[in-house]
Amino acid sequence: MTKLFAINAGMSFFAVAKAENEKEVLTILVNRELEEQEDFGIRAHIDDFSIEGLYGDFFRDEKGAFIEGHILDYPRHIRKMSTKERDTYIQSHIEKNARDFWKNHPLYTELYLREFKKYEAVGKGIGNTFRPHFSEEFYFNTAKLIITETDWYGEDFQIIEIDLTDCNYQLIFELTLEE
């Protein structure tokens, strides 16, 4: 039986989908996001091995990001390390964070890290045209994780079934002003 679902991500995204269940709604949304061909779409985010892309979500430790935005340098505890110690420390945290992200898909972690190493071998310089080789299944499952497990839309993400059985309207979101 087809139902209506609201997809709510706060002020940045709201949509309605016709589907059988929440899983199908998520599939519709992920496919829509993957079809976006703009430079800032989710596929480009996955392919971007800079701190601006998905890679940036892994570029941190328990204290926060490895780059302090206001000074564009490593935080103090990282700057104190020798170059070799720093490289080892950062790489181990990137790998740990990637494994945590793809906890149910460990092969995706290996694939992503392998493609990152290829990217590093080509060089990070201007004009680098390296494109990782990921399967559509990888993109789909990774996009699903990004949508549901990160702040891709900038706010909390939720799928709400629209049920008009007992009433001709349903409140999806209400902004209440605190005094």
Tab-separated table of N, CA and C in Angstrom:
chain	number	residue	atom	x	y	z
A	1	MET	N	0.825	-1.168	0.000
A	1	MET	CA	0.000	0.000	0.000
A	1	MET	C	0.885	1.252	0.000
A	2	THR	N	0.695	2.124	-0.944
A	2	THR	CA	1.474	3.339	-1.052
A	2	THR	C	1.037	4.355	-0.003
A	3	LYS	N	2.021	4.973	0.629
A	3	LYS	CA	1.779	5.970	1.669
A	3	LYS	C	2.531	7.240	1.310
A	4	LEU	N	2.244	8.305	2.035
A	4	LEU	CA	2.989	9.542	1.883
A	4	LEU	C	3.922	9.709	3.081
A	5	PHE	N	5.125	10.196	2.790
A	5	PHE	CA	6.114	10.432	3.828
A	5	PHE	C	6.694	11.833	3.658
A	6	ALA	N	6.889	12.510	4.762
A	6	ALA	CA	7.577	13.794	4.761
A	6	ALA	C	9.046	13.536	5.073
A	7	ILE	N	9.905	14.196	4.326
A	7	ILE	CA	11.344	14.130	4.578
A	7	ILE	C	11.721	15.511	5.095
A	8	ASN	N	12.162	15.567	6.332
A	8	ASN	CA	12.432	16.841	6.977
A	8	ASN	C	13.880	16.913	7.425
A	9	ALA	N	14.544	17.972	6.999
A	9	ALA	CA	15.908	18.244	7.471
A	9	ALA	C	15.975	19.703	7.890
A	10	GLY	N	15.042	20.079	8.726
A	10	GLY	CA	15.018	21.439	9.251
A	10	GLY	C	14.705	22.466	8.190
A	11	MET	N	15.346	23.605	8.283
A	11	MET	CA	15.083	24.719	7.367
A	11	MET	C	15.691	24.501	5.983
A	12	SER	N	16.623	23.579	5.852
A	12	SER	CA	17.343	23.449	4.599
A	12	SER	C	16.706	22.494	3.593
A	13	PHE	N	15.868	21.576	4.041
A	13	PHE	CA	15.324	20.604	3.098
A	13	PHE	C	14.015	20.033	3.627
A	14	PHE	N	12.997	20.049	2.777
A	14	PHE	CA	11.715	19.421	3.106
A	14	PHE	C	11.132	18.885	1.802
A	15	ALA	N	10.665	17.643	1.826
A	15	ALA	CA	10.070	17.038	0.633
A	15	ALA	C	9.015	16.034	1.065
A	16	VAL	N	8.178	15.663	0.109
A	16	VAL	CA	7.173	14.622	0.342
A	16	VAL	C	7.410	13.537	-0.698
A	17	ALA	N	7.354	12.293	-0.248
A	17	ALA	CA	7.573	11.161	-1.150
A	17	ALA	C	6.430	10.160	-1.014
A	18	LYS	N	6.106	9.518	-2.125
A	18	LYS	CA	5.119	8.450	-2.137
A	18	LYS	C	5.896	7.145	-2.178
A	19	ALA	N	5.688	6.284	-1.167
A	19	ALA	CA	6.454	5.040	-1.077
A	19	ALA	C	5.715	4.038	-0.197
A	20	GLU	N	6.249	2.831	-0.159
A	20	GLU	CA	5.668	1.770	0.661
A	20	GLU	C	6.092	1.874	2.126
A	21	ASN	N	7.359	2.304	2.353
A	21	ASN	CA	7.894	2.353	3.711
A	21	ASN	C	9.069	3.333	3.772
A	22	GLU	N	9.614	3.542	4.973
A	22	GLU	CA	10.711	4.484	5.161
A	22	GLU	C	11.968	4.082	4.392
A	23	LYS	N	12.229	2.783	4.310
A	23	LYS	CA	13.405	2.313	3.576
A	23	LYS	C	13.325	2.728	2.106
A	24	GLU	N	12.149	2.607	1.519
A	24	GLU	CA	11.965	3.004	0.126
A	24	GLU	C	12.107	4.517	-0.035
A	25	VAL	N	11.643	5.276	0.955
A	25	VAL	CA	11.791	6.736	0.916
A	25	VAL	C	13.272	7.099	0.905
A	26	LEU	N	14.037	6.459	1.756
A	26	LEU	CA	15.467	6.723	1.819
A	26	LEU	C	16.141	6.374	0.489
A	27	THR	N	15.718	5.280	-0.122
A	27	THR	CA	16.255	4.890	-1.434
A	27	THR	C	15.953	5.961	-2.483
A	28	ILE	N	14.727	6.469	-2.481
A	28	ILE	CA	14.338	7.526	-3.416
A	28	ILE	C	15.208	8.769	-3.201
A	29	LEU	N	15.385	9.154	-1.948
A	29	LEU	CA	16.172	10.340	-1.625
A	29	LEU	C	17.633	10.165	-2.014
A	30	VAL	N	18.216	9.035	-1.692
A	30	VAL	CA	19.622	8.788	-2.020
A	30	VAL	C	19.815	8.816	-3.539
A	31	ASN	N	18.931	8.167	-4.277
A	31	ASN	CA	19.048	8.175	-5.735
A	31	ASN	C	18.927	9.595	-6.288
A	32	ARG	N	18.026	10.387	-5.706
A	32	ARG	CA	17.883	11.782	-6.135
A	32	ARG	C	19.177	12.550	-5.898
A	33	GLU	N	19.757	12.365	-4.722
A	33	GLU	CA	21.006	13.067	-4.397
A	33	GLU	C	22.147	12.626	-5.313
A	34	LEU	N	22.201	11.352	-5.648
A	34	LEU	CA	23.271	10.851	-6.517
A	34	LEU	C	23.116	11.331	-7.952
A	35	GLU	N	21.900	11.644	-8.359
A	35	GLU	CA	21.666	12.147	-9.719
A	35	GLU	C	22.129	13.585	-9.887
A	36	GLU	N	22.256	14.304	-8.775
A	36	GLU	CA	22.724	15.686	-8.845
A	36	GLU	C	24.125	15.694	-9.439
A	37	GLN	N	24.323	16.415	-10.509
A	37	GLN	CA	25.625	16.435	-11.172
A	37	GLN	C	26.438	17.683	-10.852
A	38	GLU	N	25.964	18.499	-9.937
A	38	GLU	CA	26.679	19.722	-9.606
A	38	GLU	C	27.965	19.413	-8.846
A	39	ASP	N	28.852	20.377	-8.818
A	39	ASP	CA	30.139	20.214	-8.146
A	39	ASP	C	30.008	20.037	-6.641
A	40	PHE	N	28.855	20.422	-6.084
A	40	PHE	CA	28.681	20.348	-4.639
A	40	PHE	C	27.740	19.226	-4.238
A	41	GLY	N	27.414	18.323	-5.142
A	41	GLY	CA	26.519	17.211	-4.856
A	41	GLY	C	27.196	16.147	-4.008
A	42	ILE	N	26.415	15.179	-3.613
A	42	ILE	CA	26.919	14.148	-2.704
A	42	ILE	C	27.978	13.257	-3.367
A	43	ARG	N	27.843	13.013	-4.667
A	43	ARG	CA	28.847	12.206	-5.386
A	43	ARG	C	30.191	12.940	-5.388
A	44	ALA	N	30.157	14.235	-5.659
A	44	ALA	CA	31.390	15.040	-5.638
A	44	ALA	C	31.971	15.085	-4.228
A	45	HIS	N	31.112	15.129	-3.224
A	45	HIS	CA	31.557	15.135	-1.830
A	45	HIS	C	32.311	13.842	-1.499
A	46	ILE	N	31.820	12.726	-1.979
A	46	ILE	CA	32.471	11.432	-1.748
A	46	ILE	C	33.821	11.382	-2.460
A	47	ASP	N	33.869	11.894	-3.686
A	47	ASP	CA	35.093	11.855	-4.493
A	47	ASP	C	36.162	12.841	-4.035
A	48	ASP	N	35.786	13.821	-3.225
A	48	ASP	CA	36.702	14.881	-2.809
A	48	ASP	C	37.567	14.417	-1.640
A	49	PHE	N	38.872	14.247	-1.913
A	49	PHE	CA	39.801	13.790	-0.885
A	49	PHE	C	40.470	14.955	-0.150
A	50	SER	N	39.816	16.104	-0.144
A	50	SER	CA	40.324	17.233	0.634
A	50	SER	C	39.535	17.307	1.937
A	51	ILE	N	39.907	18.245	2.801
A	51	ILE	CA	39.171	18.387	4.054
A	51	ILE	C	37.782	18.963	3.832
A	52	GLU	N	37.486	19.407	2.601
A	52	GLU	CA	36.157	19.907	2.261
A	52	GLU	C	35.189	18.762	1.941
A	53	GLY	N	35.713	17.596	1.579
A	53	GLY	CA	34.888	16.464	1.171
A	53	GLY	C	34.677	15.466	2.297
A	54	LEU	N	34.247	14.273	1.919
A	54	LEU	CA	34.028	13.206	2.895
A	54	LEU	C	35.302	12.934	3.695
A	55	TYR	N	36.438	13.007	3.028
A	55	TYR	CA	37.724	12.793	3.692
A	55	TYR	C	37.865	13.683	4.930
A	56	GLY	N	37.353	14.893	4.841
A	56	GLY	CA	37.431	15.827	5.957
A	56	GLY	C	36.713	15.339	7.204
A	57	ASP	N	35.681	14.498	7.019
A	57	ASP	CA	34.980	13.928	8.176
A	57	ASP	C	35.863	12.957	8.949
A	58	PHE	N	36.886	12.431	8.295
A	58	PHE	CA	37.786	11.470	8.926
A	58	PHE	C	39.045	12.143	9.471
A	59	PHE	N	39.263	13.405	9.104
A	59	PHE	CA	40.486	14.149	9.409
A	59	PHE	C	40.363	14.810	10.781
A	60	ARG	N	40.261	13.965	11.836
A	60	ARG	CA	40.059	14.476	13.195
A	60	ARG	C	40.435	13.403	14.209
A	61	ASP	N	40.575	13.849	15.436
A	61	ASP	CA	40.748	12.928	16.550
A	61	ASP	C	39.714	13.277	17.612
A	62	GLU	N	39.897	12.760	18.827
A	62	GLU	CA	38.925	12.987	19.896
A	62	GLU	C	38.835	14.458	20.287
A	63	LYS	N	39.865	15.230	19.992
A	63	LYS	CA	39.890	16.652	20.363
A	63	LYS	C	39.293	17.551	19.293
A	64	GLY	N	39.064	17.003	18.098
A	64	GLY	CA	38.486	17.809	17.021
A	64	GLY	C	39.253	17.644	15.720
A	65	ALA	N	38.981	18.559	14.797
A	65	ALA	CA	39.594	18.511	13.466
A	65	ALA	C	41.103	18.734	13.561
A	66	PHE	N	41.852	18.148	12.612
A	66	PHE	CA	43.299	18.307	12.582
A	66	PHE	C	43.731	19.664	12.027
A	67	ILE	N	42.812	20.392	11.439
A	67	ILE	CA	43.119	21.730	10.937
A	67	ILE	C	42.256	22.719	11.688
A	68	GLU	N	42.892	23.714	12.285
A	68	GLU	CA	42.151	24.777	12.942
A	68	GLU	C	41.795	25.800	11.869
A	69	GLY	N	40.505	25.942	11.619
A	69	GLY	CA	40.030	26.790	10.535
A	69	GLY	C	40.500	28.220	10.589
A	70	HIS	N	40.562	28.796	11.779
A	70	HIS	CA	40.906	30.217	11.871
A	70	HIS	C	42.382	30.496	11.614
A	71	ILE	N	43.252	29.486	11.754
A	71	ILE	CA	44.674	29.694	11.467
A	71	ILE	C	45.178	28.783	10.347
A	72	LEU	N	44.331	27.902	9.857
A	72	LEU	CA	44.690	26.952	8.802
A	72	LEU	C	45.990	26.211	9.112
A	73	ASP	N	46.079	25.726	10.325
A	73	ASP	CA	47.241	24.955	10.753
A	73	ASP	C	46.769	23.860	11.705
A	74	TYR	N	47.682	22.955	12.035
A	74	TYR	CA	47.353	21.892	12.976
A	74	TYR	C	47.112	22.484	14.368
A	75	PRO	N	46.261	21.840	15.153
A	75	PRO	CA	46.104	22.269	16.549
A	75	PRO	C	47.423	22.082	17.305
A	76	ARG	N	47.540	22.734	18.416
A	76	ARG	CA	48.782	22.750	19.205
A	76	ARG	C	49.303	21.339	19.504
A	77	HIS	N	48.427	20.410	19.920
A	77	HIS	CA	48.899	19.067	20.295
A	77	HIS	C	49.466	18.309	19.091
A	78	ILE	N	49.053	18.666	17.884
A	78	ILE	CA	49.577	18.027	16.666
A	78	ILE	C	50.887	18.717	16.246
A	79	ARG	N	50.941	20.038	16.356
A	79	ARG	CA	52.153	20.784	15.977
A	79	ARG	C	53.352	20.378	16.821
A	80	LYS	N	53.114	19.932	18.041
A	80	LYS	CA	54.208	19.537	18.941
A	80	LYS	C	54.887	18.240	18.507
A	81	MET	N	54.227	17.454	17.665
A	81	MET	CA	54.760	16.144	17.245
A	81	MET	C	55.807	16.313	16.148
A	82	SER	N	56.703	15.329	16.070
A	82	SER	CA	57.638	15.303	14.946
A	82	SER	C	56.846	14.992	13.676
A	83	THR	N	57.424	15.253	12.527
A	83	THR	CA	56.727	15.025	11.256
A	83	THR	C	56.300	13.569	11.122
A	84	LYS	N	57.195	12.649	11.426
A	84	LYS	CA	56.866	11.225	11.305
A	84	LYS	C	55.774	10.833	12.299
A	85	GLU	N	55.900	11.288	13.540
A	85	GLU	CA	54.905	10.984	14.563
A	85	GLU	C	53.535	11.564	14.166
A	86	ARG	N	53.545	12.797	13.664
A	86	ARG	CA	52.306	13.455	13.235
A	86	ARG	C	51.651	12.686	12.089
A	87	ASP	N	52.428	12.309	11.085
A	87	ASP	CA	51.879	11.573	9.942
A	87	ASP	C	51.261	10.247	10.370
A	88	THR	N	51.952	9.533	11.253
A	88	THR	CA	51.445	8.255	11.753
A	88	THR	C	50.176	8.459	12.568
A	89	TYR	N	50.176	9.459	13.425
A	89	TYR	CA	49.021	9.758	14.274
A	89	TYR	C	47.796	10.111	13.421
A	90	ILE	N	47.989	10.995	12.472
A	90	ILE	CA	46.879	11.429	11.612
A	90	ILE	C	46.363	10.262	10.789
A	91	GLN	N	47.262	9.506	10.171
A	91	GLN	CA	46.835	8.378	9.335
A	91	GLN	C	46.066	7.341	10.144
A	92	SER	N	46.509	7.071	11.370
A	92	SER	CA	45.804	6.076	12.185
A	92	SER	C	44.399	6.556	12.540
A	93	HIS	N	44.230	7.844	12.790
A	93	HIS	CA	42.904	8.375	13.104
A	93	HIS	C	41.997	8.415	11.870
A	94	ILE	N	42.559	8.731	10.731
A	94	ILE	CA	41.772	8.711	9.488
A	94	ILE	C	41.244	7.299	9.248
A	95	GLU	N	42.112	6.309	9.381
A	95	GLU	CA	41.702	4.918	9.179
A	95	GLU	C	40.658	4.493	10.210
A	96	LYS	N	40.856	4.853	11.471
A	96	LYS	CA	39.893	4.520	12.527
A	96	LYS	C	38.535	5.168	12.232
A	97	ASN	N	38.539	6.441	11.881
A	97	ASN	CA	37.287	7.149	11.605
A	97	ASN	C	36.574	6.579	10.376
A	98	ALA	N	37.327	6.203	9.366
A	98	ALA	CA	36.728	5.587	8.174
A	98	ALA	C	36.111	4.231	8.540
A	99	ARG	N	36.807	3.448	9.355
A	99	ARG	CA	36.255	2.156	9.787
A	99	ARG	C	34.988	2.348	10.613
A	100	ASP	N	34.975	3.366	11.470
A	100	ASP	CA	33.767	3.663	12.254
A	100	ASP	C	32.610	4.068	11.339
A	101	PHE	N	32.902	4.857	10.322
A	101	PHE	CA	31.872	5.326	9.395
A	101	PHE	C	31.246	4.162	8.624
A	102	TRP	N	32.086	3.276	8.087
A	102	TRP	CA	31.599	2.134	7.306
A	102	TRP	C	31.605	0.858	8.150
A	103	LYS	N	31.217	0.958	9.403
A	103	LYS	CA	31.312	-0.193	10.314
A	103	LYS	C	30.604	-1.436	9.795
A	104	ASN	N	29.528	-1.281	9.067
A	104	ASN	CA	28.807	-2.441	8.521
A	104	ASN	C	29.287	-2.844	7.129
A	105	HIS	N	30.234	-2.097	6.584
A	105	HIS	CA	30.783	-2.370	5.254
A	105	HIS	C	32.308	-2.221	5.281
A	106	PRO	N	33.024	-3.111	5.966
A	106	PRO	CA	34.485	-2.948	6.100
A	106	PRO	C	35.227	-2.933	4.755
A	107	LEU	N	34.681	-3.571	3.753
A	107	LEU	CA	35.347	-3.543	2.443
A	107	LEU	C	35.318	-2.151	1.838
A	108	TYR	N	34.299	-1.364	2.159
A	108	TYR	CA	34.224	0.016	1.674
A	108	TYR	C	35.355	0.853	2.265
A	109	THR	N	35.682	0.591	3.519
A	109	THR	CA	36.790	1.306	4.144
A	109	THR	C	38.064	1.031	3.376
A	110	GLU	N	38.316	-0.243	3.098
A	110	GLU	CA	39.535	-0.615	2.373
A	110	GLU	C	39.555	0.005	0.981
A	111	LEU	N	38.431	-0.021	0.299
A	111	LEU	CA	38.335	0.566	-1.046
A	111	LEU	C	38.608	2.069	-0.996
A	112	TYR	N	37.973	2.752	-0.062
A	112	TYR	CA	38.140	4.198	0.047
A	112	TYR	C	39.593	4.560	0.347
A	113	LEU	N	40.207	3.872	1.302
A	113	LEU	CA	41.592	4.165	1.662
A	113	LEU	C	42.552	3.829	0.521
A	114	ARG	N	42.255	2.780	-0.219
A	114	ARG	CA	43.081	2.420	-1.384
A	114	ARG	C	43.005	3.517	-2.449
A	115	GLU	N	41.793	4.025	-2.703
A	115	GLU	CA	41.634	5.099	-3.692
A	115	GLU	C	42.307	6.380	-3.198
A	116	PHE	N	42.262	6.634	-1.893
A	116	PHE	CA	42.944	7.804	-1.348
A	116	PHE	C	44.450	7.694	-1.563
A	117	LYS	N	45.009	6.514	-1.356
A	117	LYS	CA	46.453	6.328	-1.563
A	117	LYS	C	46.825	6.564	-3.034
A	118	LYS	N	45.954	6.150	-3.954
A	118	LYS	CA	46.193	6.428	-5.377
A	118	LYS	C	46.179	7.929	-5.619
A	119	TYR	N	45.228	8.604	-5.007
A	119	TYR	CA	45.124	10.061	-5.131
A	119	TYR	C	46.400	10.731	-4.621
A	120	GLU	N	46.897	10.289	-3.476
A	120	GLU	CA	48.125	10.862	-2.923
A	120	GLU	C	49.319	10.611	-3.844
A	121	ALA	N	49.366	9.425	-4.469
A	121	ALA	CA	50.478	9.087	-5.362
A	121	ALA	C	50.484	9.990	-6.594
A	122	VAL	N	49.295	10.361	-7.084
A	122	VAL	CA	49.194	11.241	-8.252
A	122	VAL	C	49.629	12.651	-7.872
A	123	GLY	N	49.358	13.024	-6.650
A	123	GLY	CA	49.719	14.365	-6.186
A	123	GLY	C	48.488	15.210	-5.962
A	124	LYS	N	48.593	16.067	-4.966
A	124	LYS	CA	47.463	16.902	-4.579
A	124	LYS	C	47.494	18.263	-5.264
A	125	GLY	N	48.419	18.453	-6.173
A	125	GLY	CA	48.627	19.763	-6.782
A	125	GLY	C	47.463	20.265	-7.618
A	126	ILE	N	47.573	21.521	-7.983
A	126	ILE	CA	46.563	22.149	-8.837
A	126	ILE	C	46.553	21.422	-10.173
A	127	GLY	N	45.387	21.182	-10.683
A	127	GLY	CA	45.266	20.485	-11.953
A	127	GLY	C	45.178	18.980	-11.800
A	128	ASN	N	45.163	18.499	-10.582
A	128	ASN	CA	45.031	17.072	-10.342
A	128	ASN	C	43.644	16.637	-10.817
A	129	THR	N	43.603	15.767	-11.776
A	129	THR	CA	42.325	15.320	-12.344
A	129	THR	C	41.978	13.899	-11.908
A	130	PHE	N	42.575	13.442	-10.829
A	130	PHE	CA	42.312	12.089	-10.349
A	130	PHE	C	40.840	11.917	-10.016
A	131	ARG	N	40.260	10.823	-10.501
A	131	ARG	CA	38.880	10.456	-10.176
A	131	ARG	C	38.904	9.050	-9.598
A	132	PRO	N	38.408	8.892	-8.375
A	132	PRO	CA	38.388	7.543	-7.781
A	132	PRO	C	37.433	6.630	-8.543
A	133	HIS	N	37.689	5.344	-8.433
A	133	HIS	CA	36.829	4.347	-9.090
A	133	HIS	C	36.026	3.622	-8.022
A	134	PHE	N	34.798	4.080	-7.820
A	134	PHE	CA	33.887	3.465	-6.866
A	134	PHE	C	32.693	2.906	-7.628
A	135	SER	N	32.173	1.798	-7.144
A	135	SER	CA	30.988	1.199	-7.760
A	135	SER	C	29.746	2.007	-7.398
A	136	GLU	N	28.683	1.822	-8.152
A	136	GLU	CA	27.418	2.495	-7.840
A	136	GLU	C	26.894	2.034	-6.483
A	137	GLU	N	27.135	0.778	-6.141
A	137	GLU	CA	26.722	0.266	-4.831
A	137	GLU	C	27.455	1.020	-3.715
A	138	PHE	N	28.759	1.258	-3.912
A	138	PHE	CA	29.536	2.021	-2.941
A	138	PHE	C	28.964	3.428	-2.791
A	139	TYR	N	28.727	4.093	-3.928
A	139	TYR	CA	28.169	5.455	-3.867
A	139	TYR	C	26.816	5.447	-3.160
A	140	PHE	N	25.964	4.499	-3.481
A	140	PHE	CA	24.633	4.448	-2.889
A	140	PHE	C	24.719	4.273	-1.366
A	141	ASN	N	25.452	3.264	-0.918
A	141	ASN	CA	25.537	2.989	0.520
A	141	ASN	C	26.261	4.097	1.276
A	142	THR	N	27.261	4.688	0.651
A	142	THR	CA	27.969	5.796	1.289
A	142	THR	C	27.080	7.028	1.363
A	143	ALA	N	26.357	7.322	0.297
A	143	ALA	CA	25.433	8.464	0.301
A	143	ALA	C	24.362	8.272	1.372
A	144	LYS	N	23.874	7.053	1.515
A	144	LYS	CA	22.865	6.768	2.548
A	144	LYS	C	23.438	7.061	3.940
A	145	LEU	N	24.674	6.666	4.176
A	145	LEU	CA	25.314	6.946	5.466
A	145	LEU	C	25.513	8.445	5.672
A	146	ILE	N	25.932	9.125	4.638
A	146	ILE	CA	26.144	10.566	4.749
A	146	ILE	C	24.836	11.265	5.113
A	147	ILE	N	23.758	10.888	4.453
A	147	ILE	CA	22.457	11.517	4.701
A	147	ILE	C	21.946	11.213	6.106
A	148	THR	N	22.080	9.973	6.540
A	148	THR	CA	21.488	9.584	7.823
A	148	THR	C	22.420	9.759	9.019
A	149	GLU	N	23.733	9.753	8.813
A	149	GLU	CA	24.671	9.764	9.934
A	149	GLU	C	25.489	11.049	10.072
A	150	THR	N	25.380	11.973	9.123
A	150	THR	CA	26.122	13.232	9.226
A	150	THR	C	25.127	14.381	9.115
A	151	ASP	N	25.638	15.581	9.138
A	151	ASP	CA	24.763	16.750	9.006
A	151	ASP	C	24.754	17.262	7.563
A	152	TRP	N	24.567	16.360	6.619
A	152	TRP	CA	24.588	16.691	5.202
A	152	TRP	C	23.638	17.853	4.885
A	153	TYR	N	22.480	17.858	5.466
A	153	TYR	CA	21.507	18.929	5.222
A	153	TYR	C	21.646	20.064	6.226
A	154	GLY	N	22.578	19.948	7.139
A	154	GLY	CA	22.807	21.004	8.104
A	154	GLY	C	21.965	20.901	9.363
A	155	GLU	N	21.013	19.997	9.392
A	155	GLU	CA	20.142	19.866	10.560
A	155	GLU	C	19.753	18.402	10.721
A	156	ASP	N	18.987	18.134	11.770
A	156	ASP	CA	18.516	16.769	12.001
A	156	ASP	C	17.694	16.292	10.817
A	157	PHE	N	17.872	15.037	10.483
A	157	PHE	CA	17.178	14.421	9.351
A	157	PHE	C	16.143	13.454	9.886
A	158	GLN	N	14.933	13.522	9.341
A	158	GLN	CA	13.923	12.558	9.744
A	158	GLN	C	12.936	12.298	8.609
A	159	ILE	N	12.418	11.080	8.616
A	159	ILE	CA	11.364	10.678	7.686
A	159	ILE	C	10.125	10.436	8.536
A	160	ILE	N	9.037	11.101	8.179
A	160	ILE	CA	7.811	11.033	8.968
A	160	ILE	C	6.679	10.551	8.075
A	161	GLU	N	6.018	9.472	8.490
A	161	GLU	CA	4.871	8.996	7.721
A	161	GLU	C	3.721	9.989	7.882
A	162	ILE	N	3.102	10.336	6.764
A	162	ILE	CA	1.946	11.231	6.783
A	162	ILE	C	0.701	10.361	6.878
A	163	ASP	N	-0.010	10.515	7.973
A	163	ASP	CA	-1.213	9.714	8.213
A	163	ASP	C	-2.408	10.651	8.377
A	164	LEU	N	-3.248	10.693	7.367
A	164	LEU	CA	-4.423	11.566	7.389
A	164	LEU	C	-5.702	10.781	7.664
A	165	THR	N	-5.562	9.608	8.260
A	165	THR	CA	-6.697	8.737	8.524
A	165	THR	C	-7.756	9.400	9.403
A	166	ASP	N	-7.335	9.976	10.512
A	166	ASP	CA	-8.287	10.538	11.477
A	166	ASP	C	-8.446	12.052	11.369
A	167	CYS	N	-7.696	12.673	10.498
A	167	CYS	CA	-7.694	14.126	10.421
A	167	CYS	C	-7.275	14.534	9.007
A	168	ASN	N	-7.708	15.708	8.566
A	168	ASN	CA	-7.360	16.118	7.206
A	168	ASN	C	-6.057	16.916	7.146
A	169	TYR	N	-5.312	16.948	8.239
A	169	TYR	CA	-3.983	17.557	8.249
A	169	TYR	C	-3.126	16.840	9.286
A	170	GLN	N	-1.810	17.026	9.166
A	170	GLN	CA	-0.892	16.466	10.150
A	170	GLN	C	0.237	17.455	10.350
A	171	LEU	N	0.489	17.842	11.567
A	171	LEU	CA	1.571	18.755	11.887
A	171	LEU	C	2.895	17.999	11.763
A	172	ILE	N	3.771	18.487	10.914
A	172	ILE	CA	5.066	17.856	10.700
A	172	ILE	C	6.134	18.537	11.554
A	173	PHE	N	6.093	19.836	11.583
A	173	PHE	CA	7.114	20.597	12.315
A	173	PHE	C	6.479	21.864	12.846
A	174	GLU	N	6.772	22.193	14.088
A	174	GLU	CA	6.251	23.417	14.667
A	174	GLU	C	7.393	24.126	15.381
A	175	LEU	N	7.610	25.357	15.001
A	175	LEU	CA	8.636	26.153	15.636
A	175	LEU	C	8.020	26.849	16.838
A	176	THR	N	8.568	26.604	18.001
A	176	THR	CA	8.083	27.267	19.205
A	176	THR	C	9.163	28.225	19.685
A	177	LEU	N	8.759	29.424	19.981
A	177	LEU	CA	9.705	30.434	20.451
A	177	LEU	C	9.768	30.386	21.964
A	178	GLU	N	10.972	30.185	22.462
A	178	GLU	CA	11.199	30.157	23.908
A	178	GLU	C	11.269	31.586	24.408
A	179	GLU	N	10.730	31.833	25.593
A	179	GLU	CA	10.794	33.196	26.162
A	179	GLU	C	12.105	33.419	26.842
